[in-house]
Coordinates of C-alpha atoms and ligand atoms in Angstrom, one line a residue:
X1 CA -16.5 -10.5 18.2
X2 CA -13.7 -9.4 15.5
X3 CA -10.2 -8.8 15.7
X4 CA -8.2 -6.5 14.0
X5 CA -5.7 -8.1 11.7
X6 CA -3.1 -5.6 12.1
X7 CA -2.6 -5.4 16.1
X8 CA -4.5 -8.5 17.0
X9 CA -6.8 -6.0 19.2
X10 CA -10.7 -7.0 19.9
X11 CA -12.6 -5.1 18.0
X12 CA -15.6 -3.4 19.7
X13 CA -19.0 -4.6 17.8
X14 CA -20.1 -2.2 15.3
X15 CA -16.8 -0.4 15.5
X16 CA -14.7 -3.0 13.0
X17 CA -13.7 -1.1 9.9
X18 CA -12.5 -2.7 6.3
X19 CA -9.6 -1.7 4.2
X20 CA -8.4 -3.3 1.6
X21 CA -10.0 -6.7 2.7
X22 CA -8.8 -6.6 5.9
X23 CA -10.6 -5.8 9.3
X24 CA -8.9 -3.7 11.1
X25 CA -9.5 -1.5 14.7
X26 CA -10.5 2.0 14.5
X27 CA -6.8 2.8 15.3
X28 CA -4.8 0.9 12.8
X29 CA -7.8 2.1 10.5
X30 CA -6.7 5.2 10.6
X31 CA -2.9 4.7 10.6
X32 CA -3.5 2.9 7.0
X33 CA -5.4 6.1 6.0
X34 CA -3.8 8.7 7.3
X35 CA -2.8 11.4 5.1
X36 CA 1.0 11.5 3.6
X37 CA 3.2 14.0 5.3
X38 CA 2.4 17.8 4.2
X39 CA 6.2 18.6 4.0
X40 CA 5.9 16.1 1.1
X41 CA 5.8 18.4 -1.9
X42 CA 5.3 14.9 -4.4
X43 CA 2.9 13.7 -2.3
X44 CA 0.8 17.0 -1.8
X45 CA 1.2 17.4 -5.9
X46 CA -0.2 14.2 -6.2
X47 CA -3.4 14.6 -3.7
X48 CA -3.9 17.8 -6.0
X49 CA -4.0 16.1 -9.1
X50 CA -6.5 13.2 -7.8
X51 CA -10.2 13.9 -7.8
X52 CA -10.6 11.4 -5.1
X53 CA -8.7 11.5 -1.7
X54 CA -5.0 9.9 -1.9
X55 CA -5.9 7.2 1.2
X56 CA -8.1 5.4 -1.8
X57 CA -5.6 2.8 -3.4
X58 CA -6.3 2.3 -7.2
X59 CA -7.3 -1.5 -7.5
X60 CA -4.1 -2.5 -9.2
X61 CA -2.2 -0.3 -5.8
X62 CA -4.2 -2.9 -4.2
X63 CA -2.8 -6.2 -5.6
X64 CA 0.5 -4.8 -5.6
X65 CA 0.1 -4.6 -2.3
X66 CA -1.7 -7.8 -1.7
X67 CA 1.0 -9.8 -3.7
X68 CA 3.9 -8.2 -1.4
X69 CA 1.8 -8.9 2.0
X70 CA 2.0 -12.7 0.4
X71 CA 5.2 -12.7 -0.8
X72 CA 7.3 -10.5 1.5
X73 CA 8.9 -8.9 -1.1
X74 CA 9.6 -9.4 -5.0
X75 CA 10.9 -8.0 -7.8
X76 CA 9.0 -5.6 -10.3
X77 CA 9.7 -7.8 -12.8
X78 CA 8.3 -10.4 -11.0
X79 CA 5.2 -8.3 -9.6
X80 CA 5.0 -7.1 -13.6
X81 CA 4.5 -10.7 -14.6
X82 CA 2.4 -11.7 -11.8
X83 CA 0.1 -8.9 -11.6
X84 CA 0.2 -8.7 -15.7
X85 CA 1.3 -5.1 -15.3
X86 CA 3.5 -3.2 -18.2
X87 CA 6.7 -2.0 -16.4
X88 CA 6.1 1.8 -17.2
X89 CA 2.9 1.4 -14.9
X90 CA 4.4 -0.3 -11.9
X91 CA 6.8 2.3 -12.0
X92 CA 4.1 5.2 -11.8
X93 CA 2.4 2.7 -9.2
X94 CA 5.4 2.1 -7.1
X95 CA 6.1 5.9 -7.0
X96 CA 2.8 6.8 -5.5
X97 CA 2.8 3.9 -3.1
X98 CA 6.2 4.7 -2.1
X99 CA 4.8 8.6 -1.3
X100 CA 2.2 7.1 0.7
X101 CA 5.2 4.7 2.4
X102 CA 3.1 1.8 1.3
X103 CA 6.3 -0.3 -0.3
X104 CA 9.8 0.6 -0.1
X105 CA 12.7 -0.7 -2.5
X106 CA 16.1 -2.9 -1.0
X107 CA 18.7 -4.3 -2.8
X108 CA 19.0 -7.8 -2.4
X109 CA 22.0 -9.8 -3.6
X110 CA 22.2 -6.7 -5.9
X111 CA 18.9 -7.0 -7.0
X112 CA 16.1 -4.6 -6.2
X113 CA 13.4 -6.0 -4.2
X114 CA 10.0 -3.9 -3.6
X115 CA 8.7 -4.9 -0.2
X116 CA 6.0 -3.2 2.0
X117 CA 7.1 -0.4 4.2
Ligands
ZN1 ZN1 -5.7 -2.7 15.2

């Protein structure tokens, strides 16, 4: 029997569900992937200009977000450096993953730190 990584729940068999490399309940499942706010004009824009669905996280979306789950927050030049990333990209990255309330920005010691939502 599985548990879900994100609310600790038992996880039915058969009914487990991956994201990200994570297994997760059908619930939190579909809190990861639910779709952004339609009030959002960026956010709707950006599902528009996407052949795929917006839930799908590009791979590099994906270590962003792997390397803030392990670090608990960092800087983008740090994540640049880390992740081997050109700046101009993380930017573009962090604005879509901020639409999708993925990561969030905080100033730290005057510093900005990207941290997940
Ligand atoms: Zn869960």
């Amino acid at each position: 029997m599985k548990s879900c990584e994100q609310c600790g729940k038992t996880i039915p068999e058969g009914e487990e569900r991956e994201k990200d490399g994570r297994i997760l309940c059908e619930d939190c499942y579909i809190d990861l992937i639910s779709s952004p706010r339609a009030c959002d004009p960026w956010a709707v824009y950006n599902a528009k200009g996407l052949s795929g669905s917006v839930e799908d996280l590009t791979p590099q979306q994906a270590d962003i977000l792997a390397y803030l789950e392990k670090t608990g927050g960092a800087t983008p030049e740090e994540i640049a450096e880390q992740l081997h990333i050109q700046p101009a990209d993380l930017d573009r990255e962090f604005a879509v993953l901020r639409h999708m309330e993925k990561v969030r920005g905080r100033l730290e010691n005057g510093k900005k730190i990207i941290c997940l939502w």
